Amino acid sequence: MELLERPRRLRKNPAIRGMVRETRVSKSALIYPIFVKEGHGIVDPIPSLEGQFHYSPDRVHLELEKVRRAGVPAVLFFGLPAHKDACGSGAWDDQGAVQQALRIAKREFPELYLITDVCMCEYTSHGHCGILNGQQVDNDRTLEVLNRTALSHANAGADMVAPSDMMDGRILSMRRALDREGFSDLPIMSYAVKFASSFYGPFRDAAGSAPAFGDRRGYQMDYHNPREALREAELDVQQGADALMVKPAMSYLDIVYRVRERFDLPLAAYSVSGEYAMIKAAARAGLIDEAAVACEAALAVFRAGANMLITYYAKELAGWMDEGRIG
């Protein structure tokens, strides 16, 4: 048969497939989440997140060493306080878990890039992401405590802060607060498009952040609304965000693509706990090849347009890159 075009010519062997590959990824794009729990001597497995642990600040170096050896350049710290209250005051405590971990990491692992999640849900007794007025989150009062938290992280050594609360106006408010205190060079990565997703279940167990009543649909995004997602991202760009994020990743690749097409800022996607747990469960049941599926899922995020991937598989993905399974 006379065919002028035969796409299979460029799939003949690994060499040519590698040369014509359209989407390439590297370790430099990976960010690894770490849960830091207030206390001492803690290295506790997280039942809902196989292979993940709670670390007290004095033990977080054990995980950071693994991250460094894997070649993953960045971590994202989440904190779990010993005590919670209605306003989440532990979030900005100078001796809080995240603040202690930052100082240790900055001293012992200066080559790692340290990002902090800025939110209140892990710290409030009611589990919501801000200060309550009755049973509703008071948007503007919450901005004040988010700013205090971001400043405490900056003072402890954070390289970047990442507010995940989904309060209106938080990026502008936080940018001004950081600038006033001399942190004008500290970037903000906004959870610009964070959906009220069912994929967060294992994380809420790991972070102890399930709301005591109601849900978060009053501030996190409705997953029916792609145009609203672009509006949220646009507002954060206008308010001074340095990078954007879409969360979750797997079921929202269309949103990743739309945000990438519209905006030029660096874009992260967060492969959340439910995505990770599903792959782990299917692999444990013998239904899939864990490495193959995890690599394919990660590649899809980059193919959709993300520059960075926040994932519990970061260390493993780095190893699989070394093995040539993904790259």
XYZ file of C-alpha atoms in Angstrom:
327
model
C 0.000 0.000 0.000
C 1.328 3.434 -0.930
C 1.175 5.636 2.172
C 3.059 8.920 2.275
C 2.521 9.317 5.994
C 3.272 6.470 8.366
C 3.320 7.747 11.944
C 4.668 4.385 13.101
C 8.037 5.278 11.554
C 8.692 7.513 14.559
C 7.724 4.815 17.071
C 10.089 2.107 15.858
C 12.448 1.954 18.831
C 13.180 3.714 22.144
C 15.765 6.026 20.593
C 13.415 7.613 18.080
C 10.520 7.668 20.512
C 12.687 9.596 22.952
C 13.857 12.059 20.320
C 10.371 13.023 19.145
C 8.748 13.070 22.582
C 6.503 16.119 22.914
C 6.181 16.224 26.699
C 9.282 15.961 28.854
C 9.473 15.999 32.627
C 12.289 16.187 35.124
C 12.877 15.905 38.837
C 13.120 19.688 39.001
C 9.333 19.857 38.531
C 8.447 17.729 41.577
C 7.215 18.920 44.990
C 6.789 16.504 47.889
C 4.207 17.105 50.659
C 5.299 16.419 54.255
C 3.110 16.360 57.386
C 4.809 17.841 60.433
C 3.201 17.134 63.807
C 3.894 19.069 66.965
C 5.747 16.967 69.528
C 8.961 14.989 69.830
C 10.224 11.655 68.543
C 7.270 11.159 66.194
C 7.563 8.984 63.086
C 4.049 7.601 62.736
C 2.622 5.964 59.617
C -0.551 7.556 58.267
C -3.097 4.738 57.834
C -5.062 6.501 55.088
C -1.933 7.328 53.084
C 0.186 4.228 52.644
C 3.875 5.057 52.728
C 3.373 8.530 54.247
C 4.214 9.551 57.824
C 3.679 12.174 60.468
C 7.034 13.581 61.596
C 7.727 15.741 64.600
C 10.109 18.639 63.858
C 13.031 16.799 65.484
C 12.483 13.826 63.131
C 11.612 15.621 59.897
C 15.270 15.450 58.846
C 14.803 11.711 58.275
C 12.343 12.397 55.470
C 14.182 15.416 54.120
C 17.302 13.295 53.688
C 15.310 10.825 51.563
C 13.938 13.677 49.501
C 17.413 15.057 48.925
C 18.819 11.669 47.949
C 15.979 11.154 45.480
C 16.810 14.446 43.792
C 13.446 16.071 44.526
C 14.146 19.803 44.921
C 11.143 21.055 46.891
C 8.831 20.150 49.751
C 5.448 21.443 50.884
C 4.956 21.487 54.655
C 1.606 20.912 56.359
C 1.363 21.367 60.109
C -0.580 19.545 62.819
C -0.747 21.386 66.163
C -0.899 19.805 69.594
C -3.876 21.995 70.528
C -6.579 23.681 68.459
C -8.821 26.652 69.143
C -11.566 28.583 67.399
C -9.191 31.018 65.680
C -6.418 28.529 64.846
C -3.757 30.448 66.761
C -1.298 27.565 66.474
C -0.917 28.409 62.787
C 1.238 31.449 63.517
C 2.947 30.181 66.666
C 6.682 30.776 66.376
C 7.229 27.368 67.999
C 4.637 25.620 65.842
C 5.450 22.432 63.983
C 5.918 24.074 60.584
C 7.979 26.942 61.978
C 10.323 24.528 63.772
C 10.586 22.309 60.689
C 11.449 25.305 58.523
C 14.329 26.351 60.750
C 15.701 22.812 60.874
C 15.348 22.299 57.134
C 16.912 25.652 56.295
C 19.884 24.851 58.504
C 20.440 21.209 57.540
C 19.143 21.106 53.967
C 19.835 24.547 52.477
C 19.565 23.207 48.922
C 15.903 22.229 49.357
C 13.192 24.708 48.410
C 10.722 25.087 51.271
C 7.068 25.826 50.531
C 4.417 26.115 53.238
C 0.697 25.568 53.063
C -1.074 28.570 54.571
C -4.527 27.647 55.810
C -6.426 27.357 59.069
C -8.319 24.067 58.778
C -5.638 21.969 60.502
C -5.488 24.458 63.384
C -9.109 25.368 64.123
C -11.211 23.386 66.568
C -14.114 23.477 64.094
C -12.025 22.351 61.092
C -13.021 25.194 58.780
C -10.506 27.304 56.884
C -10.993 30.547 58.755
C -12.621 32.545 61.538
C -16.289 31.775 62.019
C -19.160 34.199 62.247
C -21.922 31.891 63.409
C -21.597 28.896 61.115
C -20.123 30.848 58.204
C -16.465 31.652 57.595
C -15.849 35.399 57.916
C -13.804 36.164 54.803
C -12.172 39.459 55.795
C -11.348 38.516 59.388
C -9.755 35.339 58.064
C -7.405 37.352 55.855
C -5.814 38.823 58.966
C -4.899 35.445 60.467
C -3.726 34.095 57.113
C -1.352 37.046 56.874
C -0.034 36.400 60.391
C 0.569 32.768 59.459
C 2.366 33.617 56.217
C 4.586 36.106 58.052
C 5.466 33.537 60.702
C 6.489 31.120 57.962
C 8.536 33.794 56.228
C 10.336 34.657 59.443
C 11.102 30.963 60.038
C 12.720 30.555 56.614
C 10.047 29.649 54.051
C 11.101 30.132 50.440
C 7.493 30.363 49.246
C 4.044 30.493 50.850
C 1.013 28.778 49.346
C -2.396 29.916 50.669
C -5.023 27.202 50.206
C -7.995 28.743 52.011
C -9.921 30.102 48.976
C -10.863 33.365 50.728
C -11.590 36.276 48.399
C -8.795 38.845 48.241
C -6.255 36.761 50.120
C -3.440 37.158 47.591
C -3.507 40.957 47.574
C -3.853 41.082 51.353
C -0.974 38.644 51.861
C 1.232 40.366 49.285
C 0.827 43.696 51.024
C 1.465 42.162 54.450
C 4.641 40.431 53.283
C 5.897 43.539 51.528
C 5.326 45.710 54.621
C 7.489 43.378 56.681
C 10.368 43.274 54.211
C 9.483 40.073 52.369
C 8.839 41.607 48.968
C 11.010 38.929 47.352
C 9.069 36.013 48.874
C 6.815 34.457 46.201
C 3.205 33.399 46.671
C 1.912 30.286 44.960
C -1.840 30.546 45.052
C -4.169 27.583 45.295
C -6.027 29.627 42.683
C -8.448 26.924 41.575
C -9.244 24.624 44.474
C -12.385 22.576 44.047
C -14.696 21.238 46.752
C -13.626 17.721 45.864
C -14.392 14.256 47.177
C -10.757 13.300 46.559
C -9.514 14.943 49.769
C -10.693 12.252 52.174
C -7.335 10.657 53.071
C -5.722 14.079 53.503
C -8.380 15.195 55.967
C -7.625 12.113 58.006
C -3.870 12.718 57.754
C -4.145 16.408 58.665
C -6.985 16.079 61.163
C -8.805 18.768 59.207
C -12.308 17.431 58.571
C -14.913 20.124 59.354
C -16.879 19.549 62.536
C -20.073 20.608 60.769
C -21.181 21.406 57.235
C -18.696 21.389 54.384
C -16.416 23.763 52.476
C -18.555 24.371 49.425
C -19.188 27.939 50.562
C -15.576 28.846 49.765
C -14.015 26.041 47.716
C -15.063 25.899 44.075
C -18.044 24.100 42.546
C -16.598 21.474 40.208
C -19.290 22.184 37.605
C -17.752 25.577 36.760
C -14.750 25.808 34.414
C -15.320 29.482 33.533
C -15.422 30.418 37.192
C -12.080 28.627 37.581
C -10.557 30.996 35.045
C -12.054 33.955 36.872
C -10.523 32.791 40.158
C -7.127 32.426 38.499
C -7.446 35.833 36.845
C -8.203 37.516 40.161
C -5.108 35.970 41.750
C -2.946 37.058 38.814
C -4.271 40.611 39.206
C -3.579 40.535 42.945
C 0.081 39.596 42.545
C 0.330 35.808 42.665
C 3.691 34.554 41.434
C 2.464 31.056 40.561
C -0.920 29.363 40.272
C -2.194 25.947 41.277
C -5.070 23.694 40.253
C -6.242 21.171 42.852
C -7.024 18.273 42.433
C -5.130 17.197 39.315
C -6.433 13.947 37.834
C -10.122 14.822 37.372
C -9.337 18.430 36.482
C -6.844 18.177 33.631
C -9.220 20.208 31.476
C -8.906 23.007 34.021
C -5.112 22.710 34.038
C -5.187 23.041 30.256
C -7.531 26.047 30.295
C -5.481 27.880 32.937
C -2.271 27.211 31.031
C -3.780 28.509 27.775
C -5.012 31.713 29.422
C -2.160 32.690 31.763
C 1.623 32.817 31.535
C 2.441 32.336 35.229
C 4.087 29.097 36.375
C 1.387 26.516 37.007
C 1.310 23.693 39.543
C -1.169 20.870 39.905
C -1.701 18.921 43.110
C -2.195 15.176 42.735
C -4.186 14.825 45.924
C -4.492 12.148 48.555
C -7.482 10.378 47.022
C -5.687 9.966 43.706
C -2.635 8.536 45.446
C -4.721 6.238 47.652
C -6.668 4.840 44.689
C -3.494 3.890 42.837
C -2.063 2.339 45.996
C -5.246 0.331 46.619
C -5.479 -0.935 43.050
C -1.813 -1.925 43.084
C -2.203 -3.703 46.412
C -5.122 -5.665 44.928
C -2.921 -6.745 42.023
C -5.063 -4.937 39.464
C -2.455 -2.551 38.053
C 1.266 -1.984 37.715
C 1.751 0.762 40.319
C 4.809 2.363 38.747
C 3.331 2.330 35.242
C 0.046 3.901 36.355
C 1.666 6.492 38.621
C 4.014 7.534 35.822
C 1.183 7.745 33.309
C -0.938 9.836 35.660
C 1.959 12.197 36.377
C 2.785 12.605 32.702
C -0.836 13.513 31.976
C -0.553 16.494 34.338
C 2.471 17.838 32.485
C 0.882 17.100 29.109
C -2.086 19.235 30.184
C 0.293 22.150 30.778
C 1.490 22.136 34.382
C 5.073 23.176 35.143
C 5.106 21.627 38.621
C 3.529 18.569 40.197
C 2.818 18.274 43.900
C 2.582 14.557 44.574
C 3.020 11.946 47.284
C 4.793 9.907 44.607
C 7.546 12.518 44.147
C 10.384 10.355 45.490
C 9.256 7.305 43.536
C 8.769 9.322 40.354
C 12.311 10.629 40.681
C 13.546 7.033 40.882
C 11.440 5.959 37.939
C 12.924 8.818 35.931
C 16.367 7.414 36.698
C 15.136 4.053 35.406
C 13.770 5.610 32.208
C 10.121 4.772 32.937
C 9.151 8.439 32.637
C 11.060 11.469 31.424
